[in-house]
Structures are given as structure tokens and as C-alpha cells.
Coordinates of C-alpha atoms and ligand atoms in Angstrom, one line a residue:
M1485 CA -57.3 -59.2 -48.5
S1486 CA -56.4 -59.6 -44.7
S1487 CA -58.7 -58.1 -42.0
R1488 CA -56.0 -55.3 -41.4
Q1489 CA -56.0 -54.0 -45.0
L1490 CA -59.1 -51.8 -45.1
S1491 CA -60.1 -50.6 -48.5
P1492 CA -59.5 -46.8 -49.2
I1493 CA -63.2 -46.4 -49.7
L1494 CA -63.8 -47.7 -46.2
V1495 CA -61.2 -45.6 -44.6
A1496 CA -62.6 -42.4 -46.2
A1497 CA -66.1 -43.4 -44.9
L1498 CA -64.9 -43.9 -41.4
I1499 CA -63.1 -40.6 -41.3
A1500 CA -66.1 -38.7 -42.5
C1501 CA -68.3 -40.4 -40.1
S1502 CA -66.0 -39.9 -36.9
G1503 CA -65.4 -36.2 -37.8
S1504 CA -68.9 -35.1 -38.2
A1505 CA -70.1 -37.2 -35.4
T1506 CA -67.8 -36.2 -32.4
T1507 CA -65.6 -33.1 -32.8
P1508 CA -67.1 -29.6 -33.1
T1509 CA -65.5 -27.5 -35.8
P1510 CA -62.9 -25.2 -33.9
T1511 CA -62.8 -21.5 -34.0
P1512 CA -59.8 -20.8 -36.3
T1513 CA -56.9 -19.5 -34.1
A1514 CA -54.4 -17.3 -35.7
T1515 CA -50.8 -18.9 -36.2
V1516 CA -48.0 -17.0 -34.8
A1517 CA -45.7 -16.3 -37.7
S1518 CA -43.1 -14.0 -36.0
V1519 CA -42.4 -12.4 -32.8
V1520 CA -41.3 -8.6 -32.8
V1521 CA -39.3 -7.5 -29.9
T1522 CA -39.0 -3.8 -29.0
P1523 CA -36.8 -1.9 -28.6
T1524 CA -34.9 -3.3 -31.5
S1525 CA -31.5 -2.9 -29.6
L1526 CA -30.7 -2.2 -26.0
T1527 CA -27.5 -0.8 -24.6
L1528 CA -26.8 -0.8 -20.9
V1529 CA -24.1 -0.4 -18.2
P1530 CA -23.8 -3.1 -15.5
G1531 CA -26.6 -2.8 -12.9
Q1532 CA -28.8 -0.9 -15.2
G1533 CA -32.1 -2.4 -16.1
G1534 CA -34.4 -2.1 -19.2
T1535 CA -37.8 -3.6 -20.4
L1536 CA -38.4 -5.5 -23.5
T1537 CA -41.7 -6.0 -25.0
A1538 CA -42.6 -9.0 -27.3
T1539 CA -45.4 -9.0 -29.7
P1540 CA -46.6 -12.1 -31.7
K1541 CA -47.7 -11.4 -35.2
D1542 CA -49.6 -13.6 -37.7
A1543 CA -48.6 -14.0 -41.3
A1544 CA -50.4 -11.0 -42.2
G1545 CA -48.7 -9.0 -39.5
A1546 CA -51.6 -8.6 -37.2
T1547 CA -51.0 -9.0 -33.5
V1548 CA -51.9 -12.4 -32.0
S1549 CA -53.2 -11.9 -28.6
G1550 CA -53.5 -14.2 -25.6
K1551 CA -50.2 -15.9 -26.2
T1552 CA -47.6 -16.8 -23.5
V1553 CA -44.1 -15.3 -24.1
T1554 CA -41.1 -17.1 -22.9
W1555 CA -37.9 -15.0 -22.4
S1556 CA -34.5 -16.6 -22.6
G1557 CA -31.1 -15.0 -22.9
D1558 CA -27.3 -15.8 -22.1
A1559 CA -26.2 -17.6 -19.1
G1560 CA -26.2 -14.3 -17.1
S1561 CA -22.6 -13.0 -17.5
V1562 CA -23.8 -10.1 -19.6
A1563 CA -27.5 -9.8 -18.7
T1564 CA -30.4 -11.4 -17.1
V1565 CA -33.9 -11.4 -18.4
S1566 CA -37.0 -11.9 -16.2
A1567 CA -40.2 -13.7 -17.1
S1568 CA -41.7 -10.5 -17.8
G1569 CA -38.9 -9.2 -20.2
V1570 CA -37.1 -7.1 -17.7
V1571 CA -33.4 -7.0 -18.6
T1572 CA -30.7 -6.5 -15.9
A1573 CA -27.1 -5.8 -17.2
V1574 CA -24.6 -7.8 -15.3
G1575 CA -21.2 -7.4 -17.1
A1576 CA -19.7 -5.8 -20.1
G1577 CA -20.3 -7.7 -23.4
S1578 CA -23.1 -8.5 -25.8
A1579 CA -26.0 -11.1 -25.6
N1580 CA -29.0 -12.1 -27.5
I1581 CA -32.2 -12.0 -25.6
S1582 CA -35.1 -14.0 -27.1
A1583 CA -38.8 -14.0 -26.8
T1584 CA -40.4 -17.3 -27.8
V1585 CA -44.1 -17.8 -28.6
D1586 CA -45.3 -21.1 -30.1
N1587 CA -42.0 -22.0 -31.3
K1588 CA -41.5 -18.7 -33.1
S1589 CA -38.8 -16.4 -31.7
G1590 CA -37.7 -12.8 -31.9
T1591 CA -34.3 -11.7 -30.8
V1592 CA -32.8 -8.5 -29.7
A1593 CA -29.1 -7.7 -29.2
V1594 CA -28.3 -6.3 -25.7
T1595 CA -25.1 -4.6 -25.3
V1596 CA -23.7 -4.0 -21.9
T1597 CA -20.9 -1.4 -21.9
E1598 CA -18.2 -0.8 -19.4
G1599 CA -19.3 1.4 -16.5
G1600 CA -22.2 1.3 -14.0
Y1601 CA -25.3 2.6 -12.7
I1602 CA -25.2 4.2 -9.4
G1603 CA -28.2 5.7 -7.3
T1604 CA -28.1 8.4 -4.8
A1605 CA -27.5 6.0 -2.0
G1606 CA -24.1 5.3 -3.7
G1607 CA -22.5 2.2 -4.7
T1608 CA -19.5 0.6 -6.5
I1609 CA -18.6 0.2 -10.2
T1610 CA -16.0 -2.3 -11.3
A1611 CA -15.2 -2.0 -14.8
M1612 CA -12.6 -3.1 -17.4
S1613 CA -12.2 -6.6 -15.8
G1614 CA -11.4 -5.1 -12.4
A1615 CA -8.8 -2.6 -13.7
V1616 CA -11.1 0.3 -12.7
T1617 CA -13.2 0.6 -9.6
L1618 CA -15.1 3.5 -8.5
V1619 CA -16.8 3.9 -5.2
I1620 CA -19.3 6.6 -4.9
P1621 CA -20.5 7.4 -1.2
S1622 CA -24.1 7.8 -0.3
G1623 CA -25.3 11.3 -1.1
A1624 CA -22.3 12.2 -3.4
I1625 CA -24.4 12.2 -6.6
G1626 CA -27.8 14.3 -6.8
S1627 CA -29.5 11.7 -9.0
S1628 CA -29.1 8.2 -10.3
T1629 CA -26.4 8.3 -12.9
V1630 CA -25.1 6.0 -15.6
F1631 CA -21.3 6.0 -15.5
G1632 CA -19.3 5.0 -18.4
V1633 CA -15.7 3.8 -18.3
E1634 CA -13.5 3.3 -21.3
A1635 CA -9.8 3.2 -21.9
A1636 CA -8.3 6.7 -22.4
S1637 CA -7.2 7.3 -25.8
G1638 CA -4.9 10.0 -27.3
T1639 CA -3.6 11.1 -23.7
P1640 CA -0.6 13.3 -23.6
A1641 CA 2.5 11.3 -23.1
N1642 CA 4.2 11.4 -19.8
S1643 CA 7.1 9.3 -18.9
R1644 CA 5.7 8.9 -15.4
L1645 CA 2.6 7.4 -16.6
L1646 CA 2.2 3.6 -16.1
G1647 CA 1.2 2.0 -19.4
G1648 CA -2.3 0.6 -19.5
T1649 CA -3.7 2.2 -16.6
T1650 CA -5.4 5.2 -18.2
F1651 CA -9.1 5.4 -18.2
T1652 CA -11.9 7.8 -18.9
I1653 CA -15.0 8.0 -16.5
T1654 CA -18.0 9.8 -17.8
P1655 CA -19.8 12.1 -17.0
S1656 CA -17.2 14.5 -15.5
T1657 CA -19.8 16.1 -13.4
A1658 CA -18.4 16.9 -9.8
F1659 CA -19.4 14.7 -6.9
S1660 CA -20.5 16.6 -3.8
Q1661 CA -18.2 14.2 -1.7
D1662 CA -15.0 12.6 -2.7
A1663 CA -15.3 9.2 -4.3
T1664 CA -12.6 6.6 -4.3
L1665 CA -11.1 5.5 -7.5
R1666 CA -8.9 2.4 -7.5
L1667 CA -6.8 1.7 -10.6
R1668 CA -5.1 -1.6 -11.0
Y1669 CA -1.4 -1.7 -11.9
G1670 CA 0.0 -4.6 -13.7
S1671 CA 3.6 -6.0 -13.7
G1672 CA 4.7 -2.7 -15.1
P1673 CA 6.6 -1.1 -12.1
G1674 CA 10.2 -2.1 -12.2
A1675 CA 12.6 -2.8 -9.3
G1676 CA 13.2 0.9 -8.6
V1677 CA 9.5 1.7 -8.3
V1678 CA 8.5 2.4 -4.6
V1679 CA 5.1 0.8 -5.0
P1680 CA 3.5 2.4 -1.8
Q1681 CA 4.3 5.8 -3.6
L1682 CA 2.3 5.0 -6.7
R1683 CA -0.4 7.4 -7.0
I1684 CA -3.2 8.5 -9.5
A1685 CA -3.0 11.4 -11.7
R1686 CA -5.8 13.3 -13.3
L1687 CA -5.7 14.7 -16.8
V1688 CA -6.6 18.4 -16.6
G1689 CA -6.4 19.9 -20.1
T1690 CA -3.1 18.5 -21.3
T1691 CA -1.4 18.2 -18.0
W1692 CA -1.4 15.2 -15.7
T1693 CA -2.0 16.4 -12.1
E1694 CA -1.0 14.1 -9.3
L1695 CA -3.6 13.1 -6.6
A1696 CA -2.4 12.8 -3.0
V1697 CA -1.1 9.2 -2.2
V1698 CA -4.1 7.6 -0.6
G1699 CA -2.7 4.2 -0.4
V1700 CA -1.9 1.1 -2.3
D1701 CA -3.1 -2.3 -2.0
Q1702 CA -0.1 -4.4 -2.9
T1703 CA -1.9 -7.6 -2.8
A1704 CA -4.7 -6.6 -5.1
R1705 CA -2.3 -4.3 -7.1
L1706 CA -4.6 -1.4 -6.7
V1707 CA -3.6 2.3 -6.3
N1708 CA -6.2 4.3 -4.4
G1709 CA -7.1 7.9 -5.1
A1710 CA -9.7 10.4 -3.7
V1711 CA -11.6 12.0 -6.8
T1712 CA -14.0 14.7 -6.9
A1713 CA -15.4 14.0 -10.4
G1714 CA -15.2 11.8 -13.5
G1715 CA -12.5 12.4 -16.0
T1716 CA -9.4 10.8 -17.3
Y1717 CA -7.1 9.2 -14.8
G1718 CA -4.0 7.0 -14.8
V1719 CA -1.4 5.6 -12.5
F1720 CA 1.7 7.7 -12.0
L1721 CA 5.2 6.5 -10.9
P1722 CA 6.7 8.4 -8.1
P1723 CA 9.5 10.8 -9.1
P1724 CA 13.2 9.7 -8.7
S1725 CA 13.9 9.4 -4.9
L1726 CA 16.5 8.1 -2.4
R1727 CA 14.1 5.4 -1.6
G1728 CA 13.7 4.3 -5.4
Y1729 CA 17.3 4.1 -5.9
A1730 CA 18.1 2.6 -2.6
Q1731 CA 15.6 -0.2 -3.4
Q1732 CA 17.2 -1.0 -6.7
R1733 CA 20.7 -1.4 -4.8
S1734 CA 19.0 -3.5 -1.8
F1735 CA 20.5 -0.6 0.3
K1736 CA 18.8 1.0 3.2
I1737 CA 18.3 4.7 3.3
G1738 CA 16.8 5.6 6.8
A1739 CA 15.7 8.3 9.1
A1740 CA 15.0 8.5 12.7
V1741 CA 11.4 9.5 13.2
D1742 CA 8.8 10.7 15.9
P1743 CA 5.7 8.5 15.1
T1744 CA 3.4 11.2 16.5
R1745 CA 4.7 13.7 13.9
W1746 CA 4.6 11.0 11.3
A1747 CA 0.9 10.4 12.0
T1748 CA -0.1 14.1 12.0
D1749 CA 2.4 16.1 9.8
A1750 CA 1.4 15.4 6.2
Q1751 CA 4.6 17.0 4.9
Y1752 CA 6.8 14.9 7.0
A1753 CA 5.1 11.9 6.2
A1754 CA 5.1 12.7 2.4
I1755 CA 9.0 13.1 2.6
L1756 CA 9.5 10.0 4.8
G1757 CA 7.3 7.8 2.5
A1758 CA 8.8 9.1 -0.7
E1759 CA 12.5 9.1 0.3
F1760 CA 13.2 6.5 3.1
N1761 CA 12.9 2.7 3.0
S1762 CA 14.1 2.3 6.7
V1763 CA 13.1 4.2 9.9
V1764 CA 14.2 4.1 13.6
A1765 CA 12.4 5.7 16.4
E1766 CA 14.3 8.6 17.5
N1767 CA 13.0 8.4 21.2
V1768 CA 9.9 6.1 21.6
M1769 CA 11.8 2.8 22.1
K1770 CA 14.1 4.1 24.8
W1771 CA 13.7 2.9 28.3
D1772 CA 12.1 6.2 29.6
V1773 CA 9.2 5.9 27.1
L1774 CA 8.9 2.2 26.8
H1775 CA 9.2 1.2 30.4
P1776 CA 8.1 4.2 32.7
Q1777 CA 7.5 2.0 35.7
Q1778 CA 9.0 -1.1 36.7
A1779 CA 6.0 -3.2 36.6
S1780 CA 4.4 -1.7 33.4
Y1781 CA 5.3 -0.9 29.9
N1782 CA 4.2 1.9 27.6
F1783 CA 4.0 0.2 24.1
A1784 CA 1.7 2.5 22.4
P1785 CA 4.1 4.9 20.8
G1786 CA 6.5 2.0 19.8
D1787 CA 3.5 0.1 18.3
Q1788 CA 2.5 3.2 16.3
F1789 CA 6.0 3.5 14.9
I1790 CA 6.1 -0.2 13.9
D1791 CA 2.6 0.1 12.4
L1792 CA 3.4 3.1 10.3
A1793 CA 6.7 1.5 9.1
V1794 CA 4.8 -1.6 8.1
A1795 CA 2.1 0.5 6.3
Q1796 CA 4.7 2.2 4.3
G1797 CA 6.7 -1.0 3.5
M1798 CA 9.7 0.2 5.4
E1799 CA 12.3 -1.7 7.4
A1800 CA 12.1 -0.7 11.0
R1801 CA 15.3 -0.5 13.2
G1802 CA 15.2 -0.8 17.0
H1803 CA 16.9 1.7 19.1
V1804 CA 17.9 0.9 21.9
L1805 CA 18.2 -2.0 24.5
L1806 CA 21.3 -1.2 26.6
W1807 CA 22.1 2.6 27.0
H1808 CA 22.8 4.7 29.9
S1809 CA 20.7 7.8 28.9
Q1810 CA 17.1 8.4 28.9
L1811 CA 16.4 5.8 31.6
P1812 CA 13.3 6.1 33.9
T1813 CA 13.8 7.3 37.4
W1814 CA 12.6 4.1 38.9
L1815 CA 15.8 2.7 37.5
T1816 CA 18.3 5.4 37.9
A1817 CA 17.0 6.1 41.4
G1818 CA 16.8 2.6 42.6
S1819 CA 19.4 0.6 44.4
W1820 CA 20.5 -2.5 42.6
T1821 CA 22.8 -5.3 43.0
R1822 CA 24.4 -7.2 40.1
T1823 CA 21.7 -9.8 40.3
T1824 CA 18.8 -7.6 40.6
L1825 CA 19.9 -5.3 37.9
L1826 CA 20.8 -8.4 35.6
A1827 CA 17.1 -9.4 36.2
V1828 CA 15.8 -6.0 35.2
L1829 CA 17.9 -6.0 32.1
K1830 CA 16.9 -9.5 31.1
S1831 CA 13.2 -8.9 31.6
H1832 CA 13.2 -5.6 29.7
I1833 CA 15.2 -7.0 26.7
E1834 CA 13.0 -10.2 26.6
T1835 CA 9.7 -8.2 26.8
V1836 CA 10.5 -5.7 24.3
V1837 CA 12.3 -7.9 21.8
A1838 CA 9.5 -10.4 21.9
R1839 CA 6.9 -7.7 21.4
Y1840 CA 8.5 -6.6 18.1
R1841 CA 9.9 -10.0 17.1
G1842 CA 9.6 -10.2 13.2
K1843 CA 9.1 -6.7 12.9
I1844 CA 12.4 -5.1 13.8
T1845 CA 15.0 -6.2 11.4
S1846 CA 17.9 -5.0 13.5
W1847 CA 18.5 -3.8 17.1
D1848 CA 21.0 -1.4 18.5
V1849 CA 21.5 -3.8 21.4
A1850 CA 24.3 -1.8 23.0
N1851 CA 24.6 2.0 22.5
E1852 CA 27.6 4.1 23.5
V1853 CA 29.2 1.6 25.7
L1854 CA 32.6 2.9 24.7
A1855 CA 34.4 5.5 26.9
D1856 CA 35.1 8.7 24.9
D1857 CA 38.8 8.5 25.7
G1858 CA 39.4 5.1 24.3
S1859 CA 40.1 3.5 27.6
G1860 CA 37.5 0.9 27.1
V1861 CA 34.0 0.1 28.3
R1862 CA 32.2 3.4 29.6
P1863 CA 31.4 3.3 33.2
T1864 CA 27.6 3.5 33.6
I1865 CA 24.9 2.1 35.7
W1866 CA 24.9 -1.1 33.8
T1867 CA 28.6 -1.5 33.4
T1868 CA 29.4 -0.8 37.0
T1869 CA 26.6 -2.4 38.8
I1870 CA 26.6 -5.5 36.6
G1871 CA 29.9 -5.3 34.9
P1872 CA 31.1 -5.1 31.2
D1873 CA 29.4 -8.4 30.8
A1874 CA 26.0 -6.7 30.8
I1875 CA 27.0 -6.1 27.1
D1876 CA 27.5 -9.9 26.5
S1877 CA 24.2 -10.7 28.3
A1878 CA 22.3 -8.1 26.4
F1879 CA 23.3 -9.5 23.1
A1880 CA 22.6 -13.2 24.1
W1881 CA 19.2 -12.4 25.4
A1882 CA 18.2 -10.4 22.3
R1883 CA 19.5 -13.2 20.0
R1884 CA 17.6 -15.9 22.1
T1885 CA 14.4 -13.7 22.0
D1886 CA 14.4 -12.9 18.2
P1887 CA 17.0 -15.1 16.4
D1888 CA 16.3 -13.3 13.0
A1889 CA 17.1 -9.7 14.1
K1890 CA 20.5 -8.5 13.4
L1891 CA 22.2 -7.2 16.4
Y1892 CA 24.4 -4.1 16.4
L1893 CA 26.9 -2.4 18.7
N1894 CA 26.3 1.3 18.0
D1895 CA 28.4 4.3 19.0
Y1896 CA 29.7 7.7 18.1
A1897 CA 33.0 9.1 17.2
I1898 CA 34.4 5.7 15.9
E1899 CA 33.9 6.4 12.1
G1900 CA 37.6 7.3 11.6
P1901 CA 40.6 5.9 13.2
G1902 CA 41.5 6.7 17.0
A1903 CA 41.7 5.5 20.4
K1904 CA 38.0 4.9 20.6
T1905 CA 37.9 3.0 17.4
D1906 CA 40.7 0.8 18.8
A1907 CA 38.6 0.2 21.8
L1908 CA 35.8 -0.6 19.6
M1909 CA 37.7 -3.3 17.7
A1910 CA 39.1 -4.6 21.2
L1911 CA 35.4 -4.9 22.4
V1912 CA 34.3 -6.6 19.3
T1913 CA 37.1 -9.1 19.4
R1914 CA 36.4 -9.8 22.9
L1915 CA 32.6 -10.5 22.3
Q1916 CA 33.3 -12.6 19.1
T1917 CA 36.0 -14.7 21.0
A1918 CA 33.5 -15.2 23.8
G1919 CA 30.9 -16.4 21.3
I1920 CA 28.6 -13.5 21.9
P1921 CA 26.1 -13.1 19.0
I1922 CA 26.9 -9.8 17.4
D1923 CA 26.1 -9.0 13.7
G1924 CA 27.2 -5.6 13.1
V1925 CA 28.5 -2.2 14.3
G1926 CA 26.5 1.0 13.9
F1927 CA 28.5 4.2 13.3
Q1928 CA 26.4 7.1 14.5
A1929 CA 28.2 9.7 12.5
H1930 CA 27.1 12.9 14.2
L1931 CA 29.7 14.7 12.3
T1932 CA 31.1 18.1 12.2
M1933 CA 32.4 20.1 9.2
T1934 CA 35.9 18.4 9.8
P1935 CA 35.0 14.7 9.6
P1936 CA 37.4 11.9 8.9
S1937 CA 38.6 11.4 5.3
R1938 CA 37.0 9.1 2.9
A1939 CA 40.1 6.9 3.2
Q1940 CA 39.7 6.8 6.9
F1941 CA 35.9 6.0 6.6
D1942 CA 36.8 3.2 4.2
G1943 CA 39.5 2.0 6.5
V1944 CA 37.2 1.6 9.5
L1945 CA 34.5 -0.1 7.5
A1946 CA 37.1 -2.5 6.1
L1947 CA 38.1 -3.4 9.7
I1948 CA 34.6 -4.2 10.5
A1949 CA 34.1 -6.2 7.3
A1950 CA 37.2 -8.2 8.2
K1951 CA 35.6 -9.3 11.5
N1952 CA 32.9 -10.8 9.4
L1953 CA 30.4 -8.0 10.6
D1954 CA 27.9 -5.8 8.9
S1955 CA 28.2 -2.0 9.2
R1956 CA 25.7 0.8 9.0
Y1957 CA 25.8 4.6 9.4
T1958 CA 23.0 4.9 11.9
E1959 CA 22.6 8.6 13.0
L1960 CA 24.2 10.6 10.4
D1961 CA 23.9 14.3 10.5
V1962 CA 26.5 17.1 9.9
R1963 CA 26.2 20.2 12.1
V1964 CA 27.1 23.7 10.4
P1965 CA 27.9 26.7 12.4
D1966 CA 25.0 29.1 12.4
A1967 CA 27.3 31.8 11.3
S1968 CA 28.6 30.1 8.2
P1969 CA 27.9 31.3 4.7
A1970 CA 25.2 29.6 2.3
S1971 CA 28.4 27.8 0.7
A1972 CA 28.7 25.6 4.0
L1973 CA 25.8 23.8 2.8
D1974 CA 27.7 22.7 -0.2
Q1975 CA 30.4 21.7 1.9
Q1976 CA 28.0 19.8 4.2
A1977 CA 26.7 18.0 1.0
T1978 CA 30.2 16.9 0.2
I1979 CA 30.3 15.3 3.6
Y1980 CA 27.0 13.5 3.3
G1981 CA 28.5 12.4 -0.1
T1982 CA 31.5 11.0 1.4
V1983 CA 29.6 9.0 4.1
I1984 CA 27.2 7.4 1.5
S1985 CA 29.9 6.7 -0.9
A1986 CA 32.0 5.0 1.5
C1987 CA 29.0 2.7 2.4
L1988 CA 28.0 1.9 -1.1
A1989 CA 31.6 1.0 -1.8
Q1990 CA 31.8 -1.5 1.1
A1991 CA 29.6 -4.7 0.5
R1992 CA 29.1 -5.1 4.3
C1993 CA 27.8 -1.7 4.9
R1994 CA 24.0 -2.1 4.8
G1995 CA 22.6 1.4 4.8
V1996 CA 22.7 5.1 6.0
T1997 CA 20.2 6.6 8.4
T1998 CA 20.0 10.3 9.0
W1999 CA 19.1 11.4 12.6
G2000 CA 16.0 13.1 11.7
I2001 CA 14.7 14.6 8.4
T2002 CA 14.4 18.3 8.8
D2003 CA 16.4 20.9 10.4
K2004 CA 13.3 22.1 12.1
L2005 CA 13.2 19.0 14.2
S2006 CA 16.9 18.3 14.8
W2007 CA 18.4 17.6 18.2
I2008 CA 21.5 19.5 17.2
P2009 CA 20.6 23.1 18.2
S2010 CA 19.5 22.1 21.6
V2011 CA 22.7 20.5 22.5
F2012 CA 25.3 22.4 20.2
A2013 CA 24.5 25.9 20.8
G2014 CA 25.3 28.1 17.7
F2015 CA 25.0 24.9 15.5
G2016 CA 22.2 23.6 13.3
R2017 CA 21.2 22.9 9.7
A2018 CA 22.5 19.4 10.1
L2019 CA 20.0 17.4 8.1
P2020 CA 19.2 17.0 4.3
F2021 CA 16.0 19.0 4.5
D2022 CA 15.8 22.5 5.8
L2023 CA 13.6 24.2 8.4
N2024 CA 10.7 24.4 5.8
Y2025 CA 11.4 20.7 4.7
A2026 CA 12.8 21.9 1.4
P2027 CA 15.6 19.6 0.2
K2028 CA 19.3 21.0 0.7
P2029 CA 22.4 20.4 -1.4
A2030 CA 23.0 17.4 0.9
Y2031 CA 19.8 15.7 -0.3
T2032 CA 20.7 16.5 -3.9
T2033 CA 24.2 14.9 -3.4
L2034 CA 22.7 11.8 -1.8
L2035 CA 20.3 11.4 -4.6
A2036 CA 22.9 11.9 -7.3
L2037 CA 25.2 9.3 -5.7
L2038 CA 22.5 6.7 -4.7
G2039 CA 21.1 7.1 -8.2
A2040 CA 24.5 7.0 -10.2
G2041 CA 24.2 4.6 -13.0
L2042 CA 20.6 3.6 -12.3
S2043 CA 17.3 4.7 -13.9
P2044 CA 14.8 6.3 -11.9
Ligands
9MR456 O1 17.7 12.8 19.1 C1 17.4 12.3 20.5 C2 16.9 13.4 21.3 O2 15.7 13.8 20.8 C3 16.9 12.9 22.6 O3 16.4 14.1 23.5 C4 18.1 12.5 23.2 C5 18.3 12.1 24.5 O4 19.4 11.8 25.0 O5 18.6 11.4 22.3 C6 18.8 11.9 21.0 O6 19.2 10.8 20.3 C7 20.4 10.3 20.5 C8 20.4 8.8 20.3 O7 19.4 8.0 21.0 C9 21.9 8.2 20.6 N1 22.9 8.9 20.0 C10 22.9 10.2 20.2 C11 21.5 10.9 19.8 C12 21.7 12.5 19.8 O8 21.7 12.8 21.2

């Protein structure tokens, strides 16, 4: 036997000796056999907290005191748990939270449902993976509230409801101030949907009721609505509109506007936003508004016009750079030479076109430069002091300042054949031969009840297309004698229809702009006494037969 191989007897003796000699007998400590966590399950909404309690038990079920509990849970995407067992819900889902004592654990399932917990100071709930956001302002709810959000089921069908966007927010208690609801739209809207016109609708009983358009964030694909309570909401498509149909055809349907009214008259703004994808300033980009003193510009109204157009996703046209009307008195009363007036014109065009570079898609560079009698260029301050080449220079400076803007020659009484139209073609030919950058011809189309025929409209549009130029109807209205019977409005509608049909049939005709929206604000009665009712919306902004005809023709063969 080696020295390392002790006999079993000796080992037993050694153990007995050491135990009794150096270690006192310990007080028996109860062994933890299980850990009981209460409550047994916990359901919260994001932002809401709950407290868990862990109780270690021995094998007999008695509580073991004096033990340290360690809490652990998921990585924190659903809920977090503190060292003292306080759970805070983070995002929808379920997670197991465990309490561990001496290697024994108890687990509880924490379920976080869609919704949020908001106190009286207000806050934001983001639910359904960002498809629903509810922003409650401070003071809008009287006490802290748990809001639930779930996909709305069994909602009444509506062909204007965008699939996958209906949600129910509980409770439906009213807020004392409007909250903002944002619903995300997916790739659902088709080409004809005017995205800035998407709106939120609320289910009231079995009826979907639209909320006013508050705004659409096209980058985040969110439709915003002001809501006064919980309830069932969904995204609504706008009704069929000139704008929706025009969009599907890559066509421009425009209106001349007054930005002040646009910003202050909700009814006007609603019609514009719904029906038009192109705007032109009826007055605020003219010399008298834009350039009131030789040394100073007044850009505020023009800027407002551009900002509104951008916010509404509309094309903005520029009107006007070279015109003999609505000029400031410093200009009309000044004494000019060819050289000094050319300098004034150059500086104005460069300043204005640069200011709106990239924001104006096309400019009426030269307006009404043709003499009414067809004799050629109209004698004006510009064309007499500078000469007819004032027109050439205006186009050249505009092109140099904004190479991307389309440059138009714009005039009236050239929609059909005649001496003035012949003079138009001669001027176009001269400009093109001289290498002047002209892109299109604008036909104002301030029409009477006896306009050119469809064939005549077609013929002139074809002449312009043959010059490799675009065309547009830029100031369309059809004045009706005040004394006419109601049926005159049907006749007027036919004329509107003829114009838009001619444009739609000519590939180079880019769009139709009406000179205003409503008869209430039309320039016609103040200039043509005894005439009015020239526009597609009446004095009370109601659509007229002209509107119905435009809608039918633009929408022919398309789905809304
Ligand atoms: O509609 C415009 C009206 O409010 C102005 O008082 C007027 C001043 O000349 O200009 C009107 O618009 C004109 C446009 O600028 C050019 N073509 C003829 C339009 C109707 O007169």
C-alpha cells in the first residue's frame, strides 16, 4: 500500500475528527423549491407599468424569507423589468418575465397589446407597427387613459375605403380638444388618386363620415386627421375629380388663383385642392405687384402662391414677364431709351425667374404682344421703346435664368383661324428662325358663346404642333349674357367640352387652365358689362354643367 492509499477506516476517522473539531453545526436553512410570481399574468399597453411580486417557497409550500430575487425578461422590445419587479410595457407582443431565487425560477407571461397609455399631460401612441399614431394634446383627457388600438373588423364596405387602413381606438370617450390621428397608407392608391386629397373617415353607426383634409405626409405615407374621440377610422380616397382624371392622363387641369383667398377661403381652397393640379397667379406675379418700385421687389404674394402650390403638390405656372398691362407707374411714367428700358426688362426677368427657378414649370414670357388687327406685333411701351426684339430678349433671358422652365408666348383671340392667328404663326416662325428659345403657345381662350368650331381649334393646335411647339389653353372662360335662360349654361358646358376635347386629342396640348374657379370672383363682369357666369363653378361655388362636362370628358375611359 502506498502512502497515498489510506485505508477506509482511517479516512472515516479523519472525517469524524475534523467535523467535530472545527465546524459548528449550521442552523438548517430552508431550501427554495419554487418561486411563485403574482399576478400570474399581466396585460399592458405600451407605456403602461405593472408590478410583479416573487415569493420563494420551500418544498412544503412555506415562504422562504430573506432571499434575493433576480428579475429577468426579454430583451426589452416588449417589456422591461426593474430590479424590484416593476414591468414597463414597450411594444406589442408577449414576453416571459422571470424571477430567480437560488437557481429556482418562476415565470409570468406579460402580454403587451396594441395601444398606449397617456396621462393628462398628453402624449403620442404609435400602434400597429406605425400604421396608427394618435397624438393627444395636453389637457385633452381628464385622467390617465389606457387606449387600445385594433384592426377594425366587420366595418361596412365602402368603395372609397383604402384596404388595410381601418382601425378602432378605444375608449371612444370624447377628447376636450382635438387630437391628431395619423393613418398610414400603403401602396394602395393607384395612379388616379390625388394623394394630397386622401382623408380620414370615421365610422358613425354604419356610415363613413369624412373628416376635413388636414394634410398628408407623402414621405411617411401618413394621412392626418383631427379627431375628437376614439372610434373606428379609415383612410378614404377622394371622390372622382378633374384632378384625379388629369393625373392619370399626365394632363394639367389648372386655375388662375388669388393666393390670399386660397389661404383664407376654405371652400375655395377645397375646390382647388380637389379639382386642379396646376395653378397660375391671376395677378400677383405681374409687374405692378411684384416690382412696385424700381429698386425693390414685393415677393411675398408670389412666394405665398408658390408655397401653396408646392404644399398641394400642384404645378405652378408663371404669369407674366413681358406685358403692357398692370405695369407700375415708375415704369409707365418713366422716360426710357432702348438701352435703359432693356436694362430694366433684363433685370426684372432675371430677378423674378431666378427667384422661382425650379418652382415654376412654365412661364408666360410674352403676353398679348400681337396686335388685335393681325398687323403684327402690338405697339407697347416695350415694343416701341425697345423694338419687337424686346420679345426675343425676354425669351433669351428667361431661358438663360431657368433652363428647365418651358417658355410660352401667350395671347387671346388666336384659338381659331384669322388674321391674328396668321400674325402669331409669323411671329413664331421669326422667333424660331432667329434661334429664340420658345417652347409653346398659350391660347388664353376668353371665349364667347360663339367660339371657333372644334375643327378650327384642332386646326390651330395642329399648326403649333407642326412647329414642334407645345400648346395649352391658359385662361379659359366662356362668358354668358346675363339675360340668357338657364339652358345657356348647357351651351356653355358644350363649349368647355369642345376646348378640353381638342386639347386631349392633340398630343402637344399639355393642359387647360380656367381663368378663376368661381363666377363670384371672375374678372368678366367688371370688364364685360351684362356678362358673367363664365367659369365652371357658380357664385356659390357649386359645380355647373361646365364642370360636369369637363369631368365626363377627362374621365372618359378611366376609372376614378
Ligand atoms: O383677371 C385679371 C384681373 O383680375 C386684372 O384686373 C386684369 C388686369 O389687367 O388682368 C386679368 O387677367 C388678364 C390676364 O392677366 C391676361 N389676359 C387677360 C386676363 C383678363 O383680363
